[in-house]
Short mmCIF file of C-alpha atoms and ligand atoms in Angstrom, two decimals:
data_model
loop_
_atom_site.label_atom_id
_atom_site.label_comp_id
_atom_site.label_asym_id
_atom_site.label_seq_id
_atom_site.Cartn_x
_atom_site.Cartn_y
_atom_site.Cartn_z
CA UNK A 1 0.62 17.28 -0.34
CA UNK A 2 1.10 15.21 -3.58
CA UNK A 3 1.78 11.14 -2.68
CA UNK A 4 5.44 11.09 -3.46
CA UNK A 5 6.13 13.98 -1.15
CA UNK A 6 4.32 11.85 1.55
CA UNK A 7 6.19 8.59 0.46
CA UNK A 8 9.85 10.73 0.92
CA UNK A 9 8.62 11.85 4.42
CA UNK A 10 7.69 8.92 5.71
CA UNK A 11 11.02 7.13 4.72
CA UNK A 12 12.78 9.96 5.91
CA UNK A 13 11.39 9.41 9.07
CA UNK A 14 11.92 5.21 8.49
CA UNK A 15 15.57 5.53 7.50
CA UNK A 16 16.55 7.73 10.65
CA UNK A 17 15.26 4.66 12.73
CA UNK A 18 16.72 2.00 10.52
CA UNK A 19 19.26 1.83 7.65
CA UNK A 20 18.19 -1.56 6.62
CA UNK A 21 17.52 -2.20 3.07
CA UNK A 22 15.23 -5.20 3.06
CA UNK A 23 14.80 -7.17 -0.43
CA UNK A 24 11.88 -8.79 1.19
CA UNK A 25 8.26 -7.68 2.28
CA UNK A 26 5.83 -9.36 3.77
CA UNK A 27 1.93 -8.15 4.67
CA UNK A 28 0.37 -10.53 7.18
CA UNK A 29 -2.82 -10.75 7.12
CA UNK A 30 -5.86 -11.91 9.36
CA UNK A 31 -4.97 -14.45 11.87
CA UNK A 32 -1.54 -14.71 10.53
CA UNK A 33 0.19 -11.76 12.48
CA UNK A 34 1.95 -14.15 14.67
CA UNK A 35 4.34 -14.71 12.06
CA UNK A 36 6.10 -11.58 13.12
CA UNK A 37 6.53 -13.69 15.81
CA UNK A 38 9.04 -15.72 13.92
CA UNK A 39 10.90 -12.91 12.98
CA UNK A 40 14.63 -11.70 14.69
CA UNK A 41 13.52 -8.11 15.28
CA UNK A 42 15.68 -5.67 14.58
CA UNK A 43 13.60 -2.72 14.49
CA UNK A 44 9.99 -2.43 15.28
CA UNK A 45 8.04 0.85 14.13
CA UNK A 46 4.34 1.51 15.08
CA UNK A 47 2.38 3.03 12.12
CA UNK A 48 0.83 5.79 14.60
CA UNK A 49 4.61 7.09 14.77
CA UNK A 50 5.20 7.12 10.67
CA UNK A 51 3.96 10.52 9.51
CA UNK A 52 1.19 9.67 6.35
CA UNK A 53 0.49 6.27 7.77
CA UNK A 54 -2.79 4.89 8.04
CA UNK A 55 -3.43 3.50 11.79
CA UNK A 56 -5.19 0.23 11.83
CA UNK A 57 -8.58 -0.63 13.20
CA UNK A 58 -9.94 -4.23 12.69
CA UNK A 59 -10.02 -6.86 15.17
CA UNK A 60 -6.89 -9.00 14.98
CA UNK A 61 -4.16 -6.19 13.50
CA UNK A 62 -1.51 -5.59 15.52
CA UNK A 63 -0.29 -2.02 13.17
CA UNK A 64 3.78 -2.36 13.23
CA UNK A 65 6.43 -2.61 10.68
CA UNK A 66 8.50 -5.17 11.62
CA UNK A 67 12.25 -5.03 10.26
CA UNK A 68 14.61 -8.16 11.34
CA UNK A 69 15.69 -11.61 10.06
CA UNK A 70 13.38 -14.41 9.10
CA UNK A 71 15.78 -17.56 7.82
CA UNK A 72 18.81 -15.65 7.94
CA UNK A 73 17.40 -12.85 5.27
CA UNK A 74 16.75 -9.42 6.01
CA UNK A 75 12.63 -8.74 5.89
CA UNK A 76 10.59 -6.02 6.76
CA UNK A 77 7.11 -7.55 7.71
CA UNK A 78 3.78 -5.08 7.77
CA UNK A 79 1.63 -7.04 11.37
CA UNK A 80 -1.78 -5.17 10.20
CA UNK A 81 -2.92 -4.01 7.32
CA UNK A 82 -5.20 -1.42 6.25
CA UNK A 83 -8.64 -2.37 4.07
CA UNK A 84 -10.94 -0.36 2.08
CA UNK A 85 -13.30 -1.40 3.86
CA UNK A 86 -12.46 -0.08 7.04
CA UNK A 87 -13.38 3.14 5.16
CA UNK A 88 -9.77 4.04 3.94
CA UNK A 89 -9.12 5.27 0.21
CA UNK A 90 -7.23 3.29 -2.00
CA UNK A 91 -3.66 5.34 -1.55
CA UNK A 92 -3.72 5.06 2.12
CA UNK A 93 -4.46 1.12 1.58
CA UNK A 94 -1.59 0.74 -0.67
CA UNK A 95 0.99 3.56 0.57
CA UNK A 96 3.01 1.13 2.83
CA UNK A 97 3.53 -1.09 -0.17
CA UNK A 98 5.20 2.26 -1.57
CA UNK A 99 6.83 2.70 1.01
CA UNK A 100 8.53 -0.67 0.68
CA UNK A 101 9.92 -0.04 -2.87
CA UNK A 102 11.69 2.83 -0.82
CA UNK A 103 13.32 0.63 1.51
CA UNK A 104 14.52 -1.39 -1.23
CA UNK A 105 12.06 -4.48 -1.41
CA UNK A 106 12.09 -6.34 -4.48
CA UNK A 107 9.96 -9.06 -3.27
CA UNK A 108 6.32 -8.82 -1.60
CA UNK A 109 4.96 -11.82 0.14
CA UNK A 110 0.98 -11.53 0.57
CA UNK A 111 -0.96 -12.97 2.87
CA UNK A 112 -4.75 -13.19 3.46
CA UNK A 113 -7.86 -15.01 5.08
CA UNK A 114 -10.10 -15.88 2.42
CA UNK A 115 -13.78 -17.75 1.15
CA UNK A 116 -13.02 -20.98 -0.45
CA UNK A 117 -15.64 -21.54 -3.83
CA UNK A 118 -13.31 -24.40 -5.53
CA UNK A 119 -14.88 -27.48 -3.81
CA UNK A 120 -12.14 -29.07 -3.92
CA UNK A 121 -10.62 -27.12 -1.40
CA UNK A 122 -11.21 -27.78 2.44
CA UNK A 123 -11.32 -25.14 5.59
CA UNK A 124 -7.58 -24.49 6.64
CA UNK A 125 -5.66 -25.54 3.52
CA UNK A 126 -3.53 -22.91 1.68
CA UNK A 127 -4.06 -21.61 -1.70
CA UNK A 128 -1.55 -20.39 -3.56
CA UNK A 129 -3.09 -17.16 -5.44
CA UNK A 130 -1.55 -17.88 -9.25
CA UNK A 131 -3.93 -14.04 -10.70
CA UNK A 132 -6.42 -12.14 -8.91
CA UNK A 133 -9.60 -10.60 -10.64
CA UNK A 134 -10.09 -7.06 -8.64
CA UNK A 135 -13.50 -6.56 -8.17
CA UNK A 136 -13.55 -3.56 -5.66
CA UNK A 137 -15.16 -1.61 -8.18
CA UNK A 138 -11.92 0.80 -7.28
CA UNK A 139 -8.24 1.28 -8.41
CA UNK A 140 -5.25 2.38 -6.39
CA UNK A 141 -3.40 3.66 -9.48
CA UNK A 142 -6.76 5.93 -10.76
CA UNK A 143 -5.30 9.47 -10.54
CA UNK A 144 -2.13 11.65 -11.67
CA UNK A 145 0.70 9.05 -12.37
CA UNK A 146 4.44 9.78 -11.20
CA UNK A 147 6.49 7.55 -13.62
CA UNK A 148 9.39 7.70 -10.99
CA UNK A 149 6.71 4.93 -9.38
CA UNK A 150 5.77 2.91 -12.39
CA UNK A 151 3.81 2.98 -16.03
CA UNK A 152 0.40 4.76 -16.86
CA UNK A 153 -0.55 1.58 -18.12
CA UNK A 154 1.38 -1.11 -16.18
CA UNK A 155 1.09 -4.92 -17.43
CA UNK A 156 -0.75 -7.80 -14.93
CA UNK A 157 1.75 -10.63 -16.98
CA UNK A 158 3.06 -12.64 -14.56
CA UNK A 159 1.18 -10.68 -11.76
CA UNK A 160 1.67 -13.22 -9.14
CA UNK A 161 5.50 -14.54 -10.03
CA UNK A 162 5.28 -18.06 -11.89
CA UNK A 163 8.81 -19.34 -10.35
CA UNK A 164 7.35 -17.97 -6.99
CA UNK A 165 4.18 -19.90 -6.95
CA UNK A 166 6.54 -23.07 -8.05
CA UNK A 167 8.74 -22.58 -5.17
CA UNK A 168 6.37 -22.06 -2.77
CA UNK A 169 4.53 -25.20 -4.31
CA UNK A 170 7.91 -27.36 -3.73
CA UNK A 171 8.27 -26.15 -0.31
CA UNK A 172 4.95 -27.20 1.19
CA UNK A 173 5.11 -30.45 -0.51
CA UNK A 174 8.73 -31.16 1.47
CA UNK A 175 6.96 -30.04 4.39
CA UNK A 176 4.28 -32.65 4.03
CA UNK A 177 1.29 -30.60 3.73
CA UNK A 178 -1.36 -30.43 0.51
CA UNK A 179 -1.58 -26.68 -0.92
CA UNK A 180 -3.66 -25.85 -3.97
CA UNK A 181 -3.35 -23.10 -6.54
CA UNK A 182 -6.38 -20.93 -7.50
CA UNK A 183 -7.57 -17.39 -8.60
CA UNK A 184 -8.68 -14.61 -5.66
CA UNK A 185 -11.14 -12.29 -6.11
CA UNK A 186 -11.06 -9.06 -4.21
CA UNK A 187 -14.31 -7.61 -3.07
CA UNK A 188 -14.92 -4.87 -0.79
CA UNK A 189 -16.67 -6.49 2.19
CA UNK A 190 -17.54 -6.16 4.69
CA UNK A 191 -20.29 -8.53 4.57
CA UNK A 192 -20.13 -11.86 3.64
CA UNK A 193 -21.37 -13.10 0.46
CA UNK A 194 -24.80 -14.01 -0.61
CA UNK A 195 -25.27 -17.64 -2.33
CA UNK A 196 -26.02 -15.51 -5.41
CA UNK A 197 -22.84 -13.54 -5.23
CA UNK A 198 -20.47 -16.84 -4.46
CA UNK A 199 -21.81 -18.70 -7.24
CA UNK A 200 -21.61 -15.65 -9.57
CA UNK A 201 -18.21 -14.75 -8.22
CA UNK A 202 -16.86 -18.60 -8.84
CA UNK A 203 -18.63 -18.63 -12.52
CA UNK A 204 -16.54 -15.69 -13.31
CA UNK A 205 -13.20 -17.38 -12.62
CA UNK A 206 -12.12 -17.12 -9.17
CA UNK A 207 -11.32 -20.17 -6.47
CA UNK A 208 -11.05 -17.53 -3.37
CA UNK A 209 -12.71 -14.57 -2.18
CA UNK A 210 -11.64 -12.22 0.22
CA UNK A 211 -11.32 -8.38 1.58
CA UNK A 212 -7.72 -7.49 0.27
CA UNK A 213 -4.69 -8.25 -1.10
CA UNK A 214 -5.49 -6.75 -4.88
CA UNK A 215 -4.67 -3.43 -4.30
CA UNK A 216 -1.44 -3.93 -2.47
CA UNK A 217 -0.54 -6.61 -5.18
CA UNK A 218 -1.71 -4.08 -8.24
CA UNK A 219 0.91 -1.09 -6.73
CA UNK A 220 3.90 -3.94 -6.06
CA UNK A 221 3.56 -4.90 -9.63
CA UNK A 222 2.97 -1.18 -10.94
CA UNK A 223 6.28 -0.38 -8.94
CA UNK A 224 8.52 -3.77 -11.11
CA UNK A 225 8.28 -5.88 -7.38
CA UNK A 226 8.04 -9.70 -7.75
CA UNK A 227 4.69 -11.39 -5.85
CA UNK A 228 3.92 -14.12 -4.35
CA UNK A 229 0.40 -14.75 -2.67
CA UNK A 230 -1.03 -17.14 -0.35
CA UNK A 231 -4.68 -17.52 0.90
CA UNK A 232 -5.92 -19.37 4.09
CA UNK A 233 -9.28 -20.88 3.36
CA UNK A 234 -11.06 -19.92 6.68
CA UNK A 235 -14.42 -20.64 5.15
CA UNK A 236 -16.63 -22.53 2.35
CA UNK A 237 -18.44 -20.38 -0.42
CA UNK A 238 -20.48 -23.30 -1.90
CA UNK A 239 -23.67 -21.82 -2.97
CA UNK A 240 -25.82 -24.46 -2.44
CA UNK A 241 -24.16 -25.80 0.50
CA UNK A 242 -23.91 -22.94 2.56
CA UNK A 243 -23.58 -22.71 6.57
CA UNK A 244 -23.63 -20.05 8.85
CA UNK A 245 -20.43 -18.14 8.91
CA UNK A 246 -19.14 -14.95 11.72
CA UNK A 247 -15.77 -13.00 11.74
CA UNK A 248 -14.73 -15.30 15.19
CA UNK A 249 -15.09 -18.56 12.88
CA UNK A 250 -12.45 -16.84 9.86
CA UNK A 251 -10.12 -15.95 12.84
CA UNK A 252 -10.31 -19.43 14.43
CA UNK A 253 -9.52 -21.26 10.90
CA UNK A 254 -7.06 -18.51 10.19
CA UNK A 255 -5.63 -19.19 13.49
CA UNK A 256 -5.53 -22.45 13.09
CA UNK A 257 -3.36 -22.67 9.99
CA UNK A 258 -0.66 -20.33 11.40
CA UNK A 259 1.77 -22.93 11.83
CA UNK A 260 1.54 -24.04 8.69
CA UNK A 261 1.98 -20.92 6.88
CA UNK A 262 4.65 -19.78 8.91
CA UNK A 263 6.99 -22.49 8.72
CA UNK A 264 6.27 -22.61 4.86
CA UNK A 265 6.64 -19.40 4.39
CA UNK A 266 9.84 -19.24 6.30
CA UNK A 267 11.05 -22.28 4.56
CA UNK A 268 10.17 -19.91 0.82
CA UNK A 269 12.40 -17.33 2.36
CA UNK A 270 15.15 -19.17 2.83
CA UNK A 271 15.03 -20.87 -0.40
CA UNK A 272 14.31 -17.25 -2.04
CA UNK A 273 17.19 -16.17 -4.86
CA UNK A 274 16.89 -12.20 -3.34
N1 HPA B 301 -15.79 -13.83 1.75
C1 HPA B 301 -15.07 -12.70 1.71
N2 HPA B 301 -13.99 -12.50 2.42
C2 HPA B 301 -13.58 -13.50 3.23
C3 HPA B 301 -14.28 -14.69 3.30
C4 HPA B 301 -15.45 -14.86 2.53
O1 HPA B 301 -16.12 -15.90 2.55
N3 HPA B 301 -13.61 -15.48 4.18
C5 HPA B 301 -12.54 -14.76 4.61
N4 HPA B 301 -12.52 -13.57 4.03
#
């Protein structure tokens, strides 16, 4: 079965549990699924029960679509989402971002755990991802292209939404708390990095590492969606200051910084023009 076939079935099968028409997505990532927790639910959908829908694995992924109200506005939230890493190909990482442009998103709000190399930044602050470098070695879009989705050739200007990043800038400053800006890098995990590969990873550009988020963020832009992209630092990349690091220390930090990023990203929601 070709991928748009699968995309109409599995909104078939959304829309006859839900007729809401979200403008707003949100993927939470590591740590941060509690943030569905802020959400009014409306209607909550396990991914087993969505025909073509990858079932999450990891430690810490809940695997629901969440549709309800966060600030008043009508959101559909992803609690779980799917890595390549977890030995999934790149469609089935990115097909609930496809799924989205079906139920009318126009905005995606990314979230993710990730390796701080800037050392400026600090463990627990958030980074606000202003362009990614992908460096999975992999492309979601590689393949036959359906221009009912998007372009052959779509363009990365403006990949992660300039007014977006100002916004949600503005809105953690009001709320009293210091937020950076900085470039991710996507690798494919799952280990850790090597001194080697942090310091080669933050000489070619990039303030954050992590696991995710490029994929998802290269099919919202290939289908016209607005993003906007926010990293939890969970752990220092300094090559020549590095410490022992484990999946239960990311969690913790990622954990930690949950209140944060919920009430900012709330607060972005309900200042959002959608
Ligand atoms: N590297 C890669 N992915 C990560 C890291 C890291 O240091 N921290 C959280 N996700």
């Amino acid at each position: 079965m070709n991928l748009m076939d699968k995309i109409s079935e599995a909104t078939e099968f959304i829309r006859n549990k839900t007729k809401s028409e979200p403008p707003i997505g949100i993927i939470l990532g590591t740590g941060l699924g509690r943030l569905g927790e802020r959400i009014e639910k409306e209607t909550v959908i396990d991914y087993q029960q969505i025909r073509h829908f990858p079932v999450s694995t990891v430690e810490g992924h809940a695997g629901r679509l969440i549709f309800g109200r966060l600030s008043g506005k009508s959101v559909v939230a992803m609690q779980g989402r799917f890595h390549f890493y977890e030995g999934y190909n790149m469609e089935q990482v990115t097909f609930p971002v496809r799924i989205m442009k079906q139920l009318g998103v126009k905005v995606l709000i990314v979230c993710n755990a990730a390796g701080g190399m800037n050392p400026q930044f600090r463990v627990g602050e958030m980074v606000l991802i202003t362009d990614h470098i992908n460096f999975q070695g992999q492309n979601p879009l590689i393949g036959p292209n359906d221009e009912r989705m998007g372009p052959r050739f779509p363009d990365m200007y403006n990949c992660y939404d300039k007014d977006l990043v100002d916004l949600a800038e503005r809105t953690a400053l009001d709320l009293g708390y210091r937020i950076m800006r900085g470039v991710y890098v996507a690798v494919t995990g799952p280990n850790l990095e090597t001194g080697a590969e942090y310091r080669m990873l933050r000489t070619m550009g990039a303030d954050v590492v992590g696991m995710s988020t490029v994929p998802e963020v290269i099919v919202a832009r290939h289908q016209g969606m607005k993003v906007l992209g926010v990293s939890i630092v969970t752990d220092m990349g300094l090559a020549d200051n590095l410490h022992p690091c484990s999946h239960e220390l990311i969690l913790a930090a990622a954990n930690k910084t949950e209140p944060l990023m919920t009430e900012m990203i709330a607060k972005v929601v309900e200042r959002m023009t959608v």
